[in-house]
Amino acid sequence: MARVRYKGKFSSYDDLPKADLPENSVMYEEVDSVEEIAKVGSLIGLIPFAVEIVLIIIKRSFSLVGIIDDLSFVLLVGSILYLLSLVPHELIHALCFPKDAEVEFYQALKKGALFVTGTSPMTKKQFIIMSLMPNIIFSVIPVLIYMIVDISTFTRVLVIFSLYSALSSGGDLYNVYNTTRQVPKGAHVVMSGIHTYWYC
């Protein structure tokens, strides 16, 4: 299991761990700051959010009746659950790193981010799974439960939680997009500093 070290407030890119990169490493074509990642992520997060809104409409058979039932309670509890999931979200990323990996956990709340990073190489598939796993647990599974189970206060809370999680998934989806588009089959992926690299 990966070892997670909480590093506290993110203050400098120089503090991020650097990997011992092979000579043939290729840096991802990607944004190069936490602020830009948060900005791009907020836009990409609108895509799964919109998909979930469509699913909610389908679930309700195109009827808006009952959408405001217990609205204040549902929004409050869903929001609290989302806030409580932020740290577990990052820990799930960390647990998806290779066995015995050293993973560092930073908070940059003023920049709109919590994040983990580590320099252990992963296969392309492992990196994609690591990026997606928290969103599968906190966004995809809750909305699927909502679609399958009868509508109730519980499922409405669950779908609000899922919508918040979908909105915040953009940074992870950005990593997946870059990896699927840029990294060839059979290559390895490694994070170093603020950037991500691949090599064969």
Tab-separated table of C-alpha atoms in Angstrom:
chain	number	residue	atom	x	y	z
A	1	MET	CA	0.000	0.000	0.000
A	2	ALA	CA	1.222	3.502	-0.797
A	3	ARG	CA	2.462	5.659	2.075
A	4	VAL	CA	0.799	9.079	2.273
A	5	ARG	CA	2.518	12.075	3.851
A	6	TYR	CA	0.514	15.223	4.524
A	7	LYS	CA	2.693	18.161	3.451
A	8	GLY	CA	0.326	20.951	4.462
A	9	LYS	CA	-0.191	24.141	2.520
A	10	PHE	CA	1.225	24.199	-0.985
A	11	SER	CA	3.582	27.160	-1.261
A	12	SER	CA	6.076	26.532	-4.056
A	13	TYR	CA	6.437	24.352	-7.134
A	14	ASP	CA	10.012	23.726	-6.004
A	15	ASP	CA	8.634	21.780	-3.020
A	16	LEU	CA	6.940	19.180	-5.206
A	17	PRO	CA	8.826	15.868	-5.521
A	18	LYS	CA	10.913	15.392	-8.660
A	19	ALA	CA	11.263	12.039	-10.370
A	20	ASP	CA	14.488	10.545	-11.700
A	21	LEU	CA	13.279	10.648	-15.278
A	22	PRO	CA	14.655	8.461	-18.074
A	23	GLU	CA	16.339	10.337	-20.922
A	24	ASN	CA	13.560	9.456	-23.353
A	25	SER	CA	10.819	10.935	-21.135
A	26	VAL	CA	8.253	13.140	-22.883
A	27	MET	CA	6.486	15.893	-20.963
A	28	TYR	CA	2.722	16.095	-21.348
A	29	GLU	CA	1.319	18.975	-23.355
A	30	GLU	CA	-0.634	20.474	-20.458
A	31	VAL	CA	-1.150	23.612	-18.408
A	32	ASP	CA	1.642	24.359	-15.977
A	33	SER	CA	0.155	25.829	-12.799
A	34	VAL	CA	-2.277	24.811	-10.070
A	35	GLU	CA	-4.428	27.845	-10.923
A	36	GLU	CA	-4.676	26.864	-14.600
A	37	ILE	CA	-5.439	23.244	-13.718
A	38	ALA	CA	-8.277	24.458	-11.458
A	39	LYS	CA	-9.560	26.757	-14.221
A	40	VAL	CA	-9.473	24.075	-16.931
A	41	GLY	CA	-10.909	21.548	-14.495
A	42	SER	CA	-13.865	23.780	-13.656
A	43	LEU	CA	-14.776	23.920	-17.362
A	44	ILE	CA	-14.301	20.194	-18.008
A	45	GLY	CA	-16.333	19.403	-14.893
A	46	LEU	CA	-19.375	20.927	-16.590
A	47	ILE	CA	-19.466	17.945	-18.983
A	48	PRO	CA	-20.200	15.181	-16.425
A	49	PHE	CA	-22.411	17.646	-14.543
A	50	ALA	CA	-24.522	18.170	-17.679
A	51	VAL	CA	-24.696	14.416	-18.298
A	52	GLU	CA	-26.004	13.871	-14.766
A	53	ILE	CA	-28.604	16.619	-15.203
A	54	VAL	CA	-29.866	14.804	-18.317
A	55	LEU	CA	-30.032	11.533	-16.359
A	56	ILE	CA	-32.016	13.252	-13.582
A	57	ILE	CA	-34.510	14.564	-16.146
A	58	ILE	CA	-34.823	11.097	-17.692
A	59	LYS	CA	-35.344	9.543	-14.257
A	60	ARG	CA	-38.206	11.938	-13.628
A	61	SER	CA	-39.771	11.140	-16.998
A	62	PHE	CA	-39.349	14.776	-18.066
A	63	SER	CA	-41.467	15.946	-15.139
A	64	LEU	CA	-40.261	18.661	-12.776
A	65	VAL	CA	-42.884	17.751	-10.177
A	66	GLY	CA	-41.261	17.103	-6.815
A	67	ILE	CA	-37.831	18.514	-7.685
A	68	ILE	CA	-38.122	21.112	-4.911
A	69	ASP	CA	-39.240	18.600	-2.268
A	70	ASP	CA	-37.115	19.122	0.855
A	71	LEU	CA	-34.863	21.321	-1.277
A	72	SER	CA	-33.121	23.171	1.573
A	73	PHE	CA	-32.438	19.962	3.498
A	74	VAL	CA	-31.286	18.071	0.420
A	75	LEU	CA	-28.925	20.851	-0.679
A	76	LEU	CA	-27.502	21.252	2.834
A	77	VAL	CA	-26.849	17.564	3.453
A	78	GLY	CA	-25.583	16.973	-0.082
A	79	SER	CA	-23.180	19.906	0.299
A	80	ILE	CA	-21.918	18.664	3.663
A	81	LEU	CA	-21.336	15.168	2.271
A	82	TYR	CA	-19.408	16.665	-0.645
A	83	LEU	CA	-17.167	18.711	1.666
A	84	LEU	CA	-16.556	15.632	3.818
A	85	SER	CA	-15.531	13.685	0.702
A	86	LEU	CA	-12.741	16.043	-0.377
A	87	VAL	CA	-9.991	14.462	1.722
A	88	PRO	CA	-11.153	10.864	1.070
A	89	HIS	CA	-11.175	11.746	-2.658
A	90	GLU	CA	-7.443	12.487	-2.523
A	91	LEU	CA	-6.721	9.469	-0.326
A	92	ILE	CA	-8.395	7.222	-2.893
A	93	HIS	CA	-6.054	8.663	-5.525
A	94	ALA	CA	-3.142	7.906	-3.209
A	95	LEU	CA	-4.247	4.322	-2.559
A	96	CYS	CA	-4.248	3.685	-6.310
A	97	PHE	CA	-0.520	4.416	-6.535
A	98	PRO	CA	1.808	1.395	-6.782
A	99	LYS	CA	2.631	-0.579	-3.653
A	100	ASP	CA	5.205	1.149	-1.391
A	101	ALA	CA	4.929	4.430	-3.331
A	102	GLU	CA	5.584	7.660	-1.443
A	103	VAL	CA	2.639	9.994	-2.012
A	104	GLU	CA	2.531	13.607	-0.847
A	105	PHE	CA	-0.762	15.339	0.003
A	106	TYR	CA	-1.008	19.138	-0.372
A	107	GLN	CA	-3.756	21.657	0.179
A	108	ALA	CA	-3.985	24.801	-1.915
A	109	LEU	CA	-7.445	26.001	-0.942
A	110	LYS	CA	-6.864	29.580	-2.100
A	111	LYS	CA	-6.071	28.161	-5.537
A	112	GLY	CA	-9.148	25.944	-5.381
A	113	ALA	CA	-7.369	22.631	-5.011
A	114	LEU	CA	-6.412	19.685	-2.870
A	115	PHE	CA	-4.039	17.272	-4.566
A	116	VAL	CA	-1.727	14.323	-4.150
A	117	THR	CA	1.430	13.667	-6.105
A	118	GLY	CA	4.157	11.080	-6.203
A	119	THR	CA	7.040	10.028	-8.412
A	120	SER	CA	6.362	6.294	-8.703
A	121	PRO	CA	5.964	5.224	-12.346
A	122	MET	CA	2.627	3.734	-13.389
A	123	THR	CA	1.412	2.056	-16.517
A	124	LYS	CA	-0.921	4.087	-18.709
A	125	LYS	CA	-3.853	1.989	-17.464
A	126	GLN	CA	-2.851	2.394	-13.802
A	127	PHE	CA	-2.584	6.161	-14.169
A	128	ILE	CA	-6.023	6.402	-15.770
A	129	ILE	CA	-7.559	4.222	-13.044
A	130	MET	CA	-5.838	6.301	-10.351
A	131	SER	CA	-7.237	9.477	-11.897
A	132	LEU	CA	-10.784	8.137	-12.292
A	133	MET	CA	-11.335	6.025	-9.175
A	134	PRO	CA	-12.553	8.758	-6.749
A	135	ASN	CA	-14.952	10.052	-9.383
A	136	ILE	CA	-16.337	6.587	-10.012
A	137	ILE	CA	-16.970	6.169	-6.276
A	138	PHE	CA	-18.284	9.654	-5.486
A	139	SER	CA	-19.979	10.647	-8.740
A	140	VAL	CA	-20.795	7.724	-11.029
A	141	ILE	CA	-21.982	5.211	-8.410
A	142	PRO	CA	-24.255	7.688	-6.543
A	143	VAL	CA	-25.998	8.827	-9.734
A	144	LEU	CA	-26.454	5.198	-10.827
A	145	ILE	CA	-28.051	4.424	-7.464
A	146	TYR	CA	-30.318	7.423	-7.999
A	147	MET	CA	-31.300	6.094	-11.418
A	148	ILE	CA	-32.058	2.582	-10.137
A	149	VAL	CA	-33.668	3.225	-6.737
A	150	ASP	CA	-37.046	4.868	-6.115
A	151	ILE	CA	-36.822	8.625	-5.561
A	152	SER	CA	-36.671	9.556	-1.871
A	153	THR	CA	-35.009	12.137	0.353
A	154	PHE	CA	-31.989	9.798	0.527
A	155	THR	CA	-31.614	9.500	-3.240
A	156	ARG	CA	-32.111	13.261	-3.707
A	157	VAL	CA	-29.296	13.900	-1.209
A	158	LEU	CA	-27.204	11.331	-3.043
A	159	VAL	CA	-27.724	12.971	-6.429
A	160	ILE	CA	-26.847	16.457	-5.080
A	161	PHE	CA	-23.642	14.975	-3.649
A	162	SER	CA	-22.997	13.331	-7.015
A	163	LEU	CA	-23.550	16.605	-8.907
A	164	TYR	CA	-21.034	18.453	-6.723
A	165	SER	CA	-18.561	15.603	-7.215
A	166	ALA	CA	-19.078	15.688	-10.977
A	167	LEU	CA	-18.390	19.435	-11.089
A	168	SER	CA	-15.126	18.955	-9.207
A	169	SER	CA	-13.947	16.016	-11.344
A	170	GLY	CA	-12.596	18.178	-14.160
A	171	GLY	CA	-8.948	18.165	-13.095
A	172	ASP	CA	-8.902	14.382	-12.973
A	173	LEU	CA	-10.701	14.113	-16.303
A	174	TYR	CA	-8.135	16.515	-17.773
A	175	ASN	CA	-5.394	14.067	-16.742
A	176	VAL	CA	-7.308	11.194	-18.334
A	177	TYR	CA	-7.859	13.160	-21.549
A	178	ASN	CA	-4.172	14.040	-21.839
A	179	THR	CA	-3.122	10.478	-21.067
A	180	THR	CA	-5.446	8.805	-23.575
A	181	ARG	CA	-4.560	11.354	-26.257
A	182	GLN	CA	-0.789	11.597	-25.765
A	183	VAL	CA	0.524	8.407	-24.181
A	184	PRO	CA	1.161	5.404	-26.460
A	185	LYS	CA	0.145	1.888	-25.524
A	186	GLY	CA	2.706	0.159	-23.324
A	187	ALA	CA	4.235	3.414	-22.032
A	188	HIS	CA	4.705	4.349	-18.392
A	189	VAL	CA	3.537	7.579	-16.766
A	190	VAL	CA	5.259	9.453	-13.958
A	191	MET	CA	4.606	12.763	-12.218
A	192	SER	CA	7.501	15.088	-11.536
A	193	GLY	CA	7.032	18.565	-10.108
A	194	ILE	CA	3.922	20.163	-11.583
A	195	HIS	CA	4.178	18.162	-14.805
A	196	THR	CA	3.444	14.630	-15.966
A	197	TYR	CA	5.726	12.624	-18.253
A	198	TRP	CA	5.551	9.402	-20.225
A	199	TYR	CA	8.257	7.071	-21.467
A	200	CYS	CA	8.537	3.676	-23.161
